[in-house]
Short mmCIF file of C-alpha atoms in Angstrom, two decimals:
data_model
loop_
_atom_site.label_atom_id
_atom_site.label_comp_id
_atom_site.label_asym_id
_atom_site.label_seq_id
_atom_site.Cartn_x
_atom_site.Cartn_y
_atom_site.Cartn_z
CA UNK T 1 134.12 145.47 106.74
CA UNK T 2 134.98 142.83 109.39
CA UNK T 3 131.15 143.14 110.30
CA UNK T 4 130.10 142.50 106.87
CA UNK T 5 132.08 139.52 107.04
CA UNK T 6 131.22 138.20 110.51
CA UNK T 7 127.50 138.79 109.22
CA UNK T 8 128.07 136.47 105.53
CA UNK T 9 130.13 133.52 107.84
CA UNK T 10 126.96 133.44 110.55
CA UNK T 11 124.63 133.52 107.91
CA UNK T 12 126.49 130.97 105.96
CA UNK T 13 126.28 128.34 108.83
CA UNK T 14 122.49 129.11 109.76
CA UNK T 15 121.37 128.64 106.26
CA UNK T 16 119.05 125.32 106.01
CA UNK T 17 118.96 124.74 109.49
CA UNK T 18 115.30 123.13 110.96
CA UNK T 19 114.23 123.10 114.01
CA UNK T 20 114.24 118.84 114.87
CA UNK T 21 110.99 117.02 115.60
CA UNK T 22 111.49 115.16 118.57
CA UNK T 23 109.80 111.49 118.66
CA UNK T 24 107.74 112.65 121.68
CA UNK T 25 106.42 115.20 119.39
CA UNK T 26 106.09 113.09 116.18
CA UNK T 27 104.02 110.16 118.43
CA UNK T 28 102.09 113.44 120.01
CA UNK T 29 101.05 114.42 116.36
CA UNK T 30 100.21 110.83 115.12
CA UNK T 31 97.83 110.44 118.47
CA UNK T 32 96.15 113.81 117.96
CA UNK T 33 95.33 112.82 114.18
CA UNK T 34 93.94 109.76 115.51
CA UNK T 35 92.16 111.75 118.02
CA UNK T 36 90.54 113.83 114.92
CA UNK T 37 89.53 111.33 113.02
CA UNK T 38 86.98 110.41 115.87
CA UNK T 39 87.67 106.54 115.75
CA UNK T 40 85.13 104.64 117.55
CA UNK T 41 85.89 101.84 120.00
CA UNK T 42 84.53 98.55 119.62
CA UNK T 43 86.24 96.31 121.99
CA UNK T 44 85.26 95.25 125.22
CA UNK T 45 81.06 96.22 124.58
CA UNK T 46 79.89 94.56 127.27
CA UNK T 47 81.44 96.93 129.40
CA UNK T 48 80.55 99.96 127.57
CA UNK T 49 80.02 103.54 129.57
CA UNK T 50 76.70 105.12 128.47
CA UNK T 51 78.80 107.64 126.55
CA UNK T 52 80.79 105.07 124.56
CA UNK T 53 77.62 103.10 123.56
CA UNK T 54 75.96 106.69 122.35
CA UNK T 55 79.30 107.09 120.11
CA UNK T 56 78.69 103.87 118.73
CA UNK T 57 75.38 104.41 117.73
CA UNK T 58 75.59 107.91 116.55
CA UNK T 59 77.97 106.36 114.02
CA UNK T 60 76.28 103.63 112.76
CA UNK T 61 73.33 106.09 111.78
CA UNK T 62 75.73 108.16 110.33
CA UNK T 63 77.40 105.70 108.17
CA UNK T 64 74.14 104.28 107.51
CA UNK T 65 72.43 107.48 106.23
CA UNK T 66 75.90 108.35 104.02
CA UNK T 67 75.04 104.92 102.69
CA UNK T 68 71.34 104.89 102.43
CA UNK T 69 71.36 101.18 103.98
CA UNK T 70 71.01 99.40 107.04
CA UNK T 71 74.07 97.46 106.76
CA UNK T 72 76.81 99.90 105.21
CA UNK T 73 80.46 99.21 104.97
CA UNK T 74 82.36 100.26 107.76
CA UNK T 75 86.17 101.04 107.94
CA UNK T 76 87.69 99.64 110.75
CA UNK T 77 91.30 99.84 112.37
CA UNK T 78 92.56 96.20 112.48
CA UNK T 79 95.86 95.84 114.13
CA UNK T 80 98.13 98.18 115.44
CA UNK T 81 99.38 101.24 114.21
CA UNK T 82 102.93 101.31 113.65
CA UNK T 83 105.29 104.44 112.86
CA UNK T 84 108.88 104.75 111.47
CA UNK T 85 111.03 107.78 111.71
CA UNK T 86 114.42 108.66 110.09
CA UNK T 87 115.37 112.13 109.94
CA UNK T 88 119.38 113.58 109.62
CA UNK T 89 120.27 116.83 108.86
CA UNK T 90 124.59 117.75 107.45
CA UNK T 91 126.07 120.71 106.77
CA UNK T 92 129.43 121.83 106.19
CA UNK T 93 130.72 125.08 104.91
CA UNK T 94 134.06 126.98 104.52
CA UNK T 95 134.80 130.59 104.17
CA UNK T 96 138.32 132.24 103.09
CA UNK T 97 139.74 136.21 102.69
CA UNK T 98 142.46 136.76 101.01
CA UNK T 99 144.16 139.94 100.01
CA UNK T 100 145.94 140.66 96.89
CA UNK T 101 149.27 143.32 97.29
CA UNK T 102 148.37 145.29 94.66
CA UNK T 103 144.71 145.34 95.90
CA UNK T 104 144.19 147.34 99.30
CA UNK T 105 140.23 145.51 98.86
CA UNK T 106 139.85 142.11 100.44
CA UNK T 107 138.74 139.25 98.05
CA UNK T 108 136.46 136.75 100.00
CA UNK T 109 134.98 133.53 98.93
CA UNK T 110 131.88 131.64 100.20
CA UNK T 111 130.97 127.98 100.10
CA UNK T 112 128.42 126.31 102.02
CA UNK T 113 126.41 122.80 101.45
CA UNK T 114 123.50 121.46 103.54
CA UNK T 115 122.19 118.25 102.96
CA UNK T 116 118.33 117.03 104.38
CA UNK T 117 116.46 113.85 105.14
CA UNK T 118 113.29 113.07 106.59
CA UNK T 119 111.32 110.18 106.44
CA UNK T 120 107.73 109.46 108.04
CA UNK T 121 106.29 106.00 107.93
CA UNK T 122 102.87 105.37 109.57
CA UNK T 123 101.37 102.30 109.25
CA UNK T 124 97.35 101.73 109.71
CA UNK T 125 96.17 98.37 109.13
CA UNK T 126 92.49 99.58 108.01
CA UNK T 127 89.49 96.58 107.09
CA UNK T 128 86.45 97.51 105.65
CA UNK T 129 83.23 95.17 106.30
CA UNK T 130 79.74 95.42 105.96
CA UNK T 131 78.48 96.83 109.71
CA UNK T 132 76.78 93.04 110.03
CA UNK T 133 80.36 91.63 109.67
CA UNK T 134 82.12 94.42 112.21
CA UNK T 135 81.60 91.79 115.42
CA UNK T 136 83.39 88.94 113.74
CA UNK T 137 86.07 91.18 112.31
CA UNK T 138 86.40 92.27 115.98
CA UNK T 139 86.78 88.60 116.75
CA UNK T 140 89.18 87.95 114.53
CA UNK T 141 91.74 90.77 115.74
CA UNK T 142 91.20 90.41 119.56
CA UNK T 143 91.38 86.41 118.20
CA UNK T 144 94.83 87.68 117.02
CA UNK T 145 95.98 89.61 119.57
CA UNK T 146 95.75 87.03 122.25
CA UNK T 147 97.10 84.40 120.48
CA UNK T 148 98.46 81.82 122.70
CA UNK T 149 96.68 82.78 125.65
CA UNK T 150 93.68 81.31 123.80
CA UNK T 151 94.72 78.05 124.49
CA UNK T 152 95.58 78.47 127.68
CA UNK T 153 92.78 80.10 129.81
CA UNK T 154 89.22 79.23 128.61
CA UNK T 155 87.79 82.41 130.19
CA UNK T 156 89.46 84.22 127.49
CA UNK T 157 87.91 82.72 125.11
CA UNK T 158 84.38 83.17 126.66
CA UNK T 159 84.77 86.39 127.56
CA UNK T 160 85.65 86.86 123.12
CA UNK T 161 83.09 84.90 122.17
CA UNK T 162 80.45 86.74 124.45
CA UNK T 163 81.58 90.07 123.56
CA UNK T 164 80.91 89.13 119.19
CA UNK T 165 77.75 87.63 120.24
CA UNK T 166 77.02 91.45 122.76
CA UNK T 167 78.17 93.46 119.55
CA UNK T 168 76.34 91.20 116.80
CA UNK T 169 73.31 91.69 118.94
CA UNK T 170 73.40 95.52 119.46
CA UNK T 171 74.13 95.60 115.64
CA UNK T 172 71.20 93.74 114.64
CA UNK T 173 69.13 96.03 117.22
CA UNK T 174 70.89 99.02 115.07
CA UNK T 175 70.10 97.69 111.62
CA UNK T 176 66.53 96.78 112.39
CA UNK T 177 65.83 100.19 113.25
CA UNK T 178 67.01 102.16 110.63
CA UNK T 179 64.50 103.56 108.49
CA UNK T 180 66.27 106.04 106.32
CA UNK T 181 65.32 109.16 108.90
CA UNK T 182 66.83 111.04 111.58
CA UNK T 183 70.54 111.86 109.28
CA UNK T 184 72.69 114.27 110.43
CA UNK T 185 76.42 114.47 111.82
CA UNK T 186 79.67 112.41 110.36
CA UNK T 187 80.84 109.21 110.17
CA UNK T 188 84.10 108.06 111.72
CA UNK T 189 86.30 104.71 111.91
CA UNK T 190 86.12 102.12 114.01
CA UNK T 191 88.81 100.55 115.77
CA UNK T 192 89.24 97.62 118.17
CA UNK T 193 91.93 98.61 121.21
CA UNK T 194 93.36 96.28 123.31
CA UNK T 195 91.32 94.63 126.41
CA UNK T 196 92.62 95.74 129.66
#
């Protein structure tokens, strides 16, 4: 009997407990996904590796035969990606025996209450422009992103305005030679990542 009842009590407190994410783990997950999704780079083309130019390309022709045009929308990851997590777990229980006189049986009772929260937020600023329009939407974020610094080094600037007039020109190239042939593997995102 006293096992029975050491068995309902341990059971009672284990019931509704989860394992916790840690945040090492949820950021882990959210880079792997992005990992998956096979985002393409677009910052910085002028000094592309062989391999990241070849990405680049192979999914422009993609997009372009999914599309059937030389210029097809592209999606493109604008800003950066931004996650919220809120998680809490409570539990309480209580357990009681009591025995009656008359009664040589024990009478137990049982209460237990679990209470769950979990909350994800991921936030992916996401633009979609026609592939001619993808070097001045890059503009525009790395624009953004180094704000003040614009105004204070020129070289900045130059090196921005050199790398939209690199891509532009390597996206013309791209869109000049499509001619509806040579379609196979899939398309992917693009996203611009911060100049080192």
């Amino acid at each position: 009997m006293r096992r029975l009842l050491l068995c309902l009590v341990l059971s009672a407190c284990s019931a509704g407990t989860s394992a916790p994410t840690t945040i090492s783990a949820a950021i882990s997950g959210v880079q792997s996904d992005l990992t998956k999704a096979g985002v393409v780079s677009v910052s910085d083309v002028q000094g592309w590796s062989a391999a990241q130019m070849s990405a680049f390309d192979a999914n422009v022709r993609a997009l372009q035969c999914a599309q059937k045009t030389a210029d097809p929308v592209v999606a493109m990851i604008a800003g950066p990606v931004t996650m919220d997590l809120t998680g809490s777990f409570t539990q309480s229980g209580s357990f009681s025996v009591s025995a009656s006189a008359s009664s040589l049986t024990p009478v137990f009772g049982l209460q237990a209450d679990a209470s769950r929260t979990h909350v994800q937020t991921l936030s992916l600023p996401v633009q979609f422009v026609p592939l001619s329009a993808l070097p001045d939407a890059e503009m525009g974020r790395e624009i953004g992103y180094a704000g003040d610094l614009i105004k204070q080094r020129l070289d900045v600037t130059d090196r921005i305005v050199s790398d939209r007039d690199e891509l532009a020109a390597h996206v013309r190239l791209l869109s000049s030679s499509y001619d509806g042939g040579g379609c196979s593997g899939g398309a992917h995102a693009f996203v611009g990542m911060r100049s080192k």
